[in-house]
mmCIF file of C-alpha atoms in Angstrom:
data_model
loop_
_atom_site.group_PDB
_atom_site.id
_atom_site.type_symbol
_atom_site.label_atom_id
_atom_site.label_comp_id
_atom_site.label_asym_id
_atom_site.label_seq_id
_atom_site.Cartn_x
_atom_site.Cartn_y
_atom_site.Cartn_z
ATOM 1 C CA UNK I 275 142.623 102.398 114.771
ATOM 2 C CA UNK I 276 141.801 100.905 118.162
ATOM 3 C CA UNK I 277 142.594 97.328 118.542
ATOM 4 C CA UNK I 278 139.428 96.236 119.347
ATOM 5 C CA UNK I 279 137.700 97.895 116.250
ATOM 6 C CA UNK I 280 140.360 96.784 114.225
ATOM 7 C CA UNK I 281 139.345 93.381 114.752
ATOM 8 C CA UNK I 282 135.421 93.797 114.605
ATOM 9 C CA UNK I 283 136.760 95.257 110.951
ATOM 10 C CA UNK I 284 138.925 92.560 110.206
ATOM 11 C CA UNK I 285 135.971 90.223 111.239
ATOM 12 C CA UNK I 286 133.136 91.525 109.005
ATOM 13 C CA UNK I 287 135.696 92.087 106.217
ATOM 14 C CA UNK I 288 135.705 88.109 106.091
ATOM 15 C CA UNK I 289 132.061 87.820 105.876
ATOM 16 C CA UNK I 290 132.399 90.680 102.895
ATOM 17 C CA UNK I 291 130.398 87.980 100.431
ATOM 18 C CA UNK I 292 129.050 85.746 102.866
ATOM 19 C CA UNK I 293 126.913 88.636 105.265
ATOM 20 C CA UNK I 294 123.506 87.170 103.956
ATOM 21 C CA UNK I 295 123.971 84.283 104.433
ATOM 22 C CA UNK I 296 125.206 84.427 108.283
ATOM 23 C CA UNK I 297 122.529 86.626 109.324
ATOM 24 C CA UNK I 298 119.930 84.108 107.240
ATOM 25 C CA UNK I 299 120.843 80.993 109.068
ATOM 26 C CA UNK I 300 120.502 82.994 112.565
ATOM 27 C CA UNK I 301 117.338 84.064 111.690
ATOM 28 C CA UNK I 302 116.267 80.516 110.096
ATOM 29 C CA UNK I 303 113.933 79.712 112.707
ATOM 30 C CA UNK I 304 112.166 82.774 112.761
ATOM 31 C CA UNK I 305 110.835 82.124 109.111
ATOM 32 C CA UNK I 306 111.650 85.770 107.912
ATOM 33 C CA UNK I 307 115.200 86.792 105.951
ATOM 34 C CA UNK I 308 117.420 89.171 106.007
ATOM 35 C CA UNK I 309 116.206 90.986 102.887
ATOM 36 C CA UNK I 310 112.723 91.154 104.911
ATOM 37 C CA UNK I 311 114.347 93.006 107.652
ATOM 38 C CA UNK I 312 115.985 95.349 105.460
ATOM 39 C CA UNK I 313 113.193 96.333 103.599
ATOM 40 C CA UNK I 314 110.988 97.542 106.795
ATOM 41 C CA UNK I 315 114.106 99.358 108.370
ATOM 42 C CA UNK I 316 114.901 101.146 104.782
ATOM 43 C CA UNK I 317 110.789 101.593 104.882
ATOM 44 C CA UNK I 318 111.230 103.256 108.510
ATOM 45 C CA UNK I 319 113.972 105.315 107.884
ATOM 46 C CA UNK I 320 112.567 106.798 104.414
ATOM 47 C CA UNK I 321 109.184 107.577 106.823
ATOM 48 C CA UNK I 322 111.461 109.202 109.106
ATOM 49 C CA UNK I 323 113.399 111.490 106.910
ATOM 50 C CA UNK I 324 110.339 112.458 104.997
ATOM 51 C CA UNK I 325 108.740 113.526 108.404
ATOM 52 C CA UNK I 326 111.784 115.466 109.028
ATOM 53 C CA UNK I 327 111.920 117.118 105.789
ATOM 54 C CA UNK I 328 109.387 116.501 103.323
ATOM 55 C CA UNK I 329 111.014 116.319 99.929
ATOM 56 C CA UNK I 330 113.828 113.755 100.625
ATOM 57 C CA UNK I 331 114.753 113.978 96.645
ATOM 58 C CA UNK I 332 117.687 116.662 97.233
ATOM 59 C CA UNK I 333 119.078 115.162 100.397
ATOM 60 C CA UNK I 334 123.012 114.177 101.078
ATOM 61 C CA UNK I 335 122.393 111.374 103.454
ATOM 62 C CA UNK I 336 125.491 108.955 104.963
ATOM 63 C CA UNK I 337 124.995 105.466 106.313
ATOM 64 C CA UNK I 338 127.888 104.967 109.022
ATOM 65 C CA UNK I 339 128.587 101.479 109.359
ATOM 66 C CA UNK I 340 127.431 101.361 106.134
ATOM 67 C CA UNK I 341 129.052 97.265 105.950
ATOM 68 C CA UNK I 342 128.403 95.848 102.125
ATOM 69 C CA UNK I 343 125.767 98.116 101.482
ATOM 70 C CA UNK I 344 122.317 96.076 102.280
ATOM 71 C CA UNK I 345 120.254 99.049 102.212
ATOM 72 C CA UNK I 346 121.924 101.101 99.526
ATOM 73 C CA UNK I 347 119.802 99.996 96.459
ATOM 74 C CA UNK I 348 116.225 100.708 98.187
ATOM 75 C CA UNK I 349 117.364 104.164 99.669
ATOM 76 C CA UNK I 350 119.685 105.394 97.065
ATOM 77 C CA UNK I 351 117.268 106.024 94.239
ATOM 78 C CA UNK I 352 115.079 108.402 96.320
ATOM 79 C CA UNK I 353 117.554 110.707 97.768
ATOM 80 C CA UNK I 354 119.765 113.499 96.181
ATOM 81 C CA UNK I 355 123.177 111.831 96.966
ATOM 82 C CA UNK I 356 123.996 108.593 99.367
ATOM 83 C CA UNK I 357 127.298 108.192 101.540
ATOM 84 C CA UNK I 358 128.267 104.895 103.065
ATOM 85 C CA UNK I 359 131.441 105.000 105.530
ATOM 86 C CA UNK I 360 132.861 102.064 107.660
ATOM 87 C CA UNK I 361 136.045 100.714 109.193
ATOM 88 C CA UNK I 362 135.732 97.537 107.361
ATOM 89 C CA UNK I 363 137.731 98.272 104.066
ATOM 90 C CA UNK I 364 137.226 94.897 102.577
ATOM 91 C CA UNK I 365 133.169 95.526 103.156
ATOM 92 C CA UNK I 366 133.038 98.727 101.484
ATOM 93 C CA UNK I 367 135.058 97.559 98.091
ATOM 94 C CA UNK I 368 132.593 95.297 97.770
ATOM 95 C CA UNK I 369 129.552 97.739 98.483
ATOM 96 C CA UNK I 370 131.257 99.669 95.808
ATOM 97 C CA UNK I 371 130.647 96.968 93.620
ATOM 98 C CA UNK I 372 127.182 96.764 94.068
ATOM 99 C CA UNK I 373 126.229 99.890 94.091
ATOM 100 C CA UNK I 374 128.195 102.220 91.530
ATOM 101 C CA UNK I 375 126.160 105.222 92.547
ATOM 102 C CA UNK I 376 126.533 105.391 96.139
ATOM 103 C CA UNK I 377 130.185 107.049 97.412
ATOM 104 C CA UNK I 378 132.112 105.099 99.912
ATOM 105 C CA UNK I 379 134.657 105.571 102.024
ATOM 106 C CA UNK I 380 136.632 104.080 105.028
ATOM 107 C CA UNK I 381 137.714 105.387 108.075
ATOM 108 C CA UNK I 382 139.553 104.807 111.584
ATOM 109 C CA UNK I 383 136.697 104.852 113.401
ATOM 110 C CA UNK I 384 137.501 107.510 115.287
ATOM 111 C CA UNK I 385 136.848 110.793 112.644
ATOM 112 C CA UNK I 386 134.616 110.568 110.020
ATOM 113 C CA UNK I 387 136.566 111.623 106.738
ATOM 114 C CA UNK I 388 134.108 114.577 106.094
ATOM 115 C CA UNK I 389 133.735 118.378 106.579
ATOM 116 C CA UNK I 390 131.807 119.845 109.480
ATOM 117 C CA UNK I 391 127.618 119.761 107.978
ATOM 118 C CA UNK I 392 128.467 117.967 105.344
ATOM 119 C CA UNK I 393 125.034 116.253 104.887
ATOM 120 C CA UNK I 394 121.187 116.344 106.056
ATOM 121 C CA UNK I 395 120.689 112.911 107.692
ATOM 122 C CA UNK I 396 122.899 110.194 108.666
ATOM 123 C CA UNK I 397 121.961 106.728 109.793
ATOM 124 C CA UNK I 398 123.331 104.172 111.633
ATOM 125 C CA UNK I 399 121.498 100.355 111.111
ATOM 126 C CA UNK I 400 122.929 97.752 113.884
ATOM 127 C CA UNK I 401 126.054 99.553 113.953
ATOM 128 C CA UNK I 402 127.136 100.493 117.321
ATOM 129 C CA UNK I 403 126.921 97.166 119.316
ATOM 130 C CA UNK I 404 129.318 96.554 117.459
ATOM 131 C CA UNK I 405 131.732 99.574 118.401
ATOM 132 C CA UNK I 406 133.631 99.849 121.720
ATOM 133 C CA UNK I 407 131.321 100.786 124.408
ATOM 134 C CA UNK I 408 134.472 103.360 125.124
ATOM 135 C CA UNK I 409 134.310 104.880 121.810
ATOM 136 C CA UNK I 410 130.123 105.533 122.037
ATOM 137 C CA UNK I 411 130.426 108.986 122.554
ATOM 138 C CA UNK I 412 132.533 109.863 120.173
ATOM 139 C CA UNK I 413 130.543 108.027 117.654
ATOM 140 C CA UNK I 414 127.479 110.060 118.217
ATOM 141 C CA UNK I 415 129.462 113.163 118.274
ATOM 142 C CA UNK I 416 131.208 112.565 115.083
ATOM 143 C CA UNK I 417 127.544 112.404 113.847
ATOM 144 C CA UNK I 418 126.613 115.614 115.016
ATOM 145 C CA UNK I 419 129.580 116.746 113.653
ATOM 146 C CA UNK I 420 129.243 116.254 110.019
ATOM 147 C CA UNK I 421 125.241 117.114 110.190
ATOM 148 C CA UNK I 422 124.100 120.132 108.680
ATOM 149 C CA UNK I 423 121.952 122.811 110.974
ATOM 150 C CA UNK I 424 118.878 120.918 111.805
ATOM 151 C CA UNK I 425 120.020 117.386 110.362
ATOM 152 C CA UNK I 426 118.701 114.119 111.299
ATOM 153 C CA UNK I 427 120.324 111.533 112.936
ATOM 154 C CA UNK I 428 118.679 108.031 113.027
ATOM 155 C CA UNK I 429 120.038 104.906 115.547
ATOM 156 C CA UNK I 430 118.291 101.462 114.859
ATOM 157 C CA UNK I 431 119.203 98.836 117.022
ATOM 158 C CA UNK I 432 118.305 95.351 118.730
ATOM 159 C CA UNK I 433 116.430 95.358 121.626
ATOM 160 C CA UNK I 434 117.511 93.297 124.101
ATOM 161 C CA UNK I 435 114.849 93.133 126.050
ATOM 162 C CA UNK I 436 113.207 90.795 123.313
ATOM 163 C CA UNK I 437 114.150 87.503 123.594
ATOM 164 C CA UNK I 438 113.864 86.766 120.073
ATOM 165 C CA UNK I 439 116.266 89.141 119.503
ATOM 166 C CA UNK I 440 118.733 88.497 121.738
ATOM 167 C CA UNK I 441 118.468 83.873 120.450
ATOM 168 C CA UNK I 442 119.346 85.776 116.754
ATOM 169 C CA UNK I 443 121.953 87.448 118.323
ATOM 170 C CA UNK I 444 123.454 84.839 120.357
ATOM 171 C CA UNK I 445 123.595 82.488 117.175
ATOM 172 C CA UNK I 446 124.986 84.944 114.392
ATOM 173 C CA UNK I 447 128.973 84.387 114.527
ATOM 174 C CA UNK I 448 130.311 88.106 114.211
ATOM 175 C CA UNK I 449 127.953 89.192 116.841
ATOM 176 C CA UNK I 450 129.499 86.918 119.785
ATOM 177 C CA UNK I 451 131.555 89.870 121.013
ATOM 178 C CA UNK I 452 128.270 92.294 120.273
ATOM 179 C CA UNK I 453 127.515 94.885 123.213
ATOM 180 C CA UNK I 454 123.588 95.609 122.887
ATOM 181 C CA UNK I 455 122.159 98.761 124.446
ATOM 182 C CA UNK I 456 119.373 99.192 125.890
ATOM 183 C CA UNK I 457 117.253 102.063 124.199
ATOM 184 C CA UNK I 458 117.818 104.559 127.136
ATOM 185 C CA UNK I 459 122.003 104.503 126.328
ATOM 186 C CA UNK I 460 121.240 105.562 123.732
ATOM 187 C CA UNK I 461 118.964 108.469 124.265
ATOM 188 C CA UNK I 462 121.451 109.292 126.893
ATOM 189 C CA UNK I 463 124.444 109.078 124.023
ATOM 190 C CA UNK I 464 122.319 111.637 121.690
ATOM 191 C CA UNK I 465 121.653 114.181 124.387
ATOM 192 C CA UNK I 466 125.293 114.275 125.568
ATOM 193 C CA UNK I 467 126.220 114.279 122.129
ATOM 194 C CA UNK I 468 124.217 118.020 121.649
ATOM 195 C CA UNK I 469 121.095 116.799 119.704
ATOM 196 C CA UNK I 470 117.568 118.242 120.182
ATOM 197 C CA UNK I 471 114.331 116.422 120.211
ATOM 198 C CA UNK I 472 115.748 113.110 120.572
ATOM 199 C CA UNK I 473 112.977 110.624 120.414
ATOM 200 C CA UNK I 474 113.060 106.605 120.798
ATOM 201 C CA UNK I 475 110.442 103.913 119.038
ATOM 202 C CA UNK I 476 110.305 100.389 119.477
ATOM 203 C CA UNK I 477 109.830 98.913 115.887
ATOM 204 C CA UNK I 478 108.393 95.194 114.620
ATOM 205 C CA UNK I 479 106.592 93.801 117.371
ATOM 206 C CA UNK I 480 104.808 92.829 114.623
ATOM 207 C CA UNK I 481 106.285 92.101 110.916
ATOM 208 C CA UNK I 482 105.747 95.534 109.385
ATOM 209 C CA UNK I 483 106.042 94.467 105.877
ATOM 210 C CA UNK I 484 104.073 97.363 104.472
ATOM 211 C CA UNK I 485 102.686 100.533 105.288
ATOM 212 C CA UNK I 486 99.172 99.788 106.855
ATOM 213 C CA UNK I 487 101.404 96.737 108.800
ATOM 214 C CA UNK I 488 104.273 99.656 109.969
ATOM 215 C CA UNK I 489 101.262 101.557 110.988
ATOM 216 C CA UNK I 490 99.714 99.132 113.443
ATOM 217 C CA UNK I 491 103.578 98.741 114.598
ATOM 218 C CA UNK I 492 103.680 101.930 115.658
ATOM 219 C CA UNK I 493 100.643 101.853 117.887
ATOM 220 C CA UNK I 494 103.081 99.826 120.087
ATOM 221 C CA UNK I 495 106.141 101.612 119.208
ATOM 222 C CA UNK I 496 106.463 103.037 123.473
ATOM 223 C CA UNK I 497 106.301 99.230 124.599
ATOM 224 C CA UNK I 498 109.272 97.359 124.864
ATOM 225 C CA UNK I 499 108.085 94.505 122.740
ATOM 226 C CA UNK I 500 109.641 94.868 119.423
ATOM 227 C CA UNK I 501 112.796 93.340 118.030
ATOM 228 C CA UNK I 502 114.137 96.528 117.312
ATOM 229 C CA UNK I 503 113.990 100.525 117.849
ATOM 230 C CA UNK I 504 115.567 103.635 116.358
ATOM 231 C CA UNK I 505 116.185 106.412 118.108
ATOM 232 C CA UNK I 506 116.266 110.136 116.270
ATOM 233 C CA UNK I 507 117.352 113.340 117.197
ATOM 234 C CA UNK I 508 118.418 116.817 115.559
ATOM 235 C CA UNK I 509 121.109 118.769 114.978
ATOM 236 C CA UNK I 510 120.248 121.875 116.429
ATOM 237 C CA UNK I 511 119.755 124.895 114.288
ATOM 238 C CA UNK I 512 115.943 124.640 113.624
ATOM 239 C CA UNK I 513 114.153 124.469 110.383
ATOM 240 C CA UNK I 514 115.554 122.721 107.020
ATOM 241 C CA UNK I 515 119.080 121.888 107.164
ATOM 242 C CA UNK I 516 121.192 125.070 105.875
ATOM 243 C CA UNK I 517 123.462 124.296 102.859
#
């Protein structure tokens, strides 16, 4: 493992118990939690793969970067089968724990310990500002990798353009070494990578706790005002992903 990832493992690995409550007293002045923020990204990302395919009951989904598992319980129940990988070994023992009926596994960092098209979507949630900006590239292309024919790949991450964003950031301990990109790096990541119709969205520039609220959201989702976007793009191979 590189030595710099070994040590952003060895450093969530310590907060294996203790995640919630870091990321709740960084976000203590905004009045929301961190189970809030959860719930509208899991909310997001289940809109997004149901876009992309409809019926997301039968789908083999993985979370890279998975951590402890945050977003395991709301997704896991309304997809066929749920993967969480992540170079923080001590993190995913205790994801296991909570959730018995997700599969976990860690990993180098470097290749994902699956087949080639091994699933239909994978996600990443605040994942890769955390990576080596050096090993970018080969984080997006180990996605591509283990996507089926016309998979989905979805990137949330902090904007840092939004200064809100950037005082949670700035006061959350394991994110002092944190490398935030900008939305366009990571466009440009997913078309070098080889995906198709890669499209960015800013997300909560307003507190999109429901559906009517993630629908007024998205009427500002090309502005850079949000604390947050995703970015999505295909595998490409066209149509539903081939098994």
């Amino acid at each position: 493992m590189d030595p710099k990832q070994r040590s952003v493992a060895q450093e969530f690995d310590t907060y294996k118990t203790s995640y919630r409550d870091a990321v709740n007293a960084s976000l203590g002045f905004s009045g929301l939690d961190v189970d809030f923020f959860t719930r509208v990204k899991a909310d997001y990302l289940r809109d997004l793969l149901a876009a992309a395919f409809g019926d997301v009951a039968g789908l083999d989904v993985i979370d890279i970067g998975c951590g402890v598992g945050n977003y395991h319980k709301l997704l896991q129940p309304k997809v066929g089968t749920l993967t969480g990988v992540d170079v923080a070994a001590e993190c995913v023992e205790q994801a296991r724990i909570e959730n018995p009926g997700v599969r976990y596994e860690s990993y180098d960092g470097t290749r994902l310990p699956y087949p080639d098209a091994s699933f239909d979507a994978a996600f990443t949630i605040c994942v890769m500002h955390h990576v080596p900006p050096a090993a970018w590239a080969n984080f997006t292309r180990e996605a591509l990798r283990v996507l089926r024919p016309g998979g989905l790949f979805a990137v949330f991450e902090h904007n840092p353009l939004n200064p809100l964003t950037m005082r949670v950031v700035n006061r959350c301990p394991f994110d002092k070494d944190a490398v935030l990109l900008r939305k366009g790096e990571v466009v440009g990541l997913l078309d070098k990578a080889g995906f198709e119709e890669v499209t960015p969205r800013f997300i909560l520039s307003i507190p999109a706790a429901n559906a009517p609220l993630r629908a007024v959201d998205r009427l500002f989702s090309r502005l850079p005002f949000g604390a947050q976007y995703y970015v999505t793009g295909k595998r490409p191979g066209g149509g539903q992903p081939t098994r």
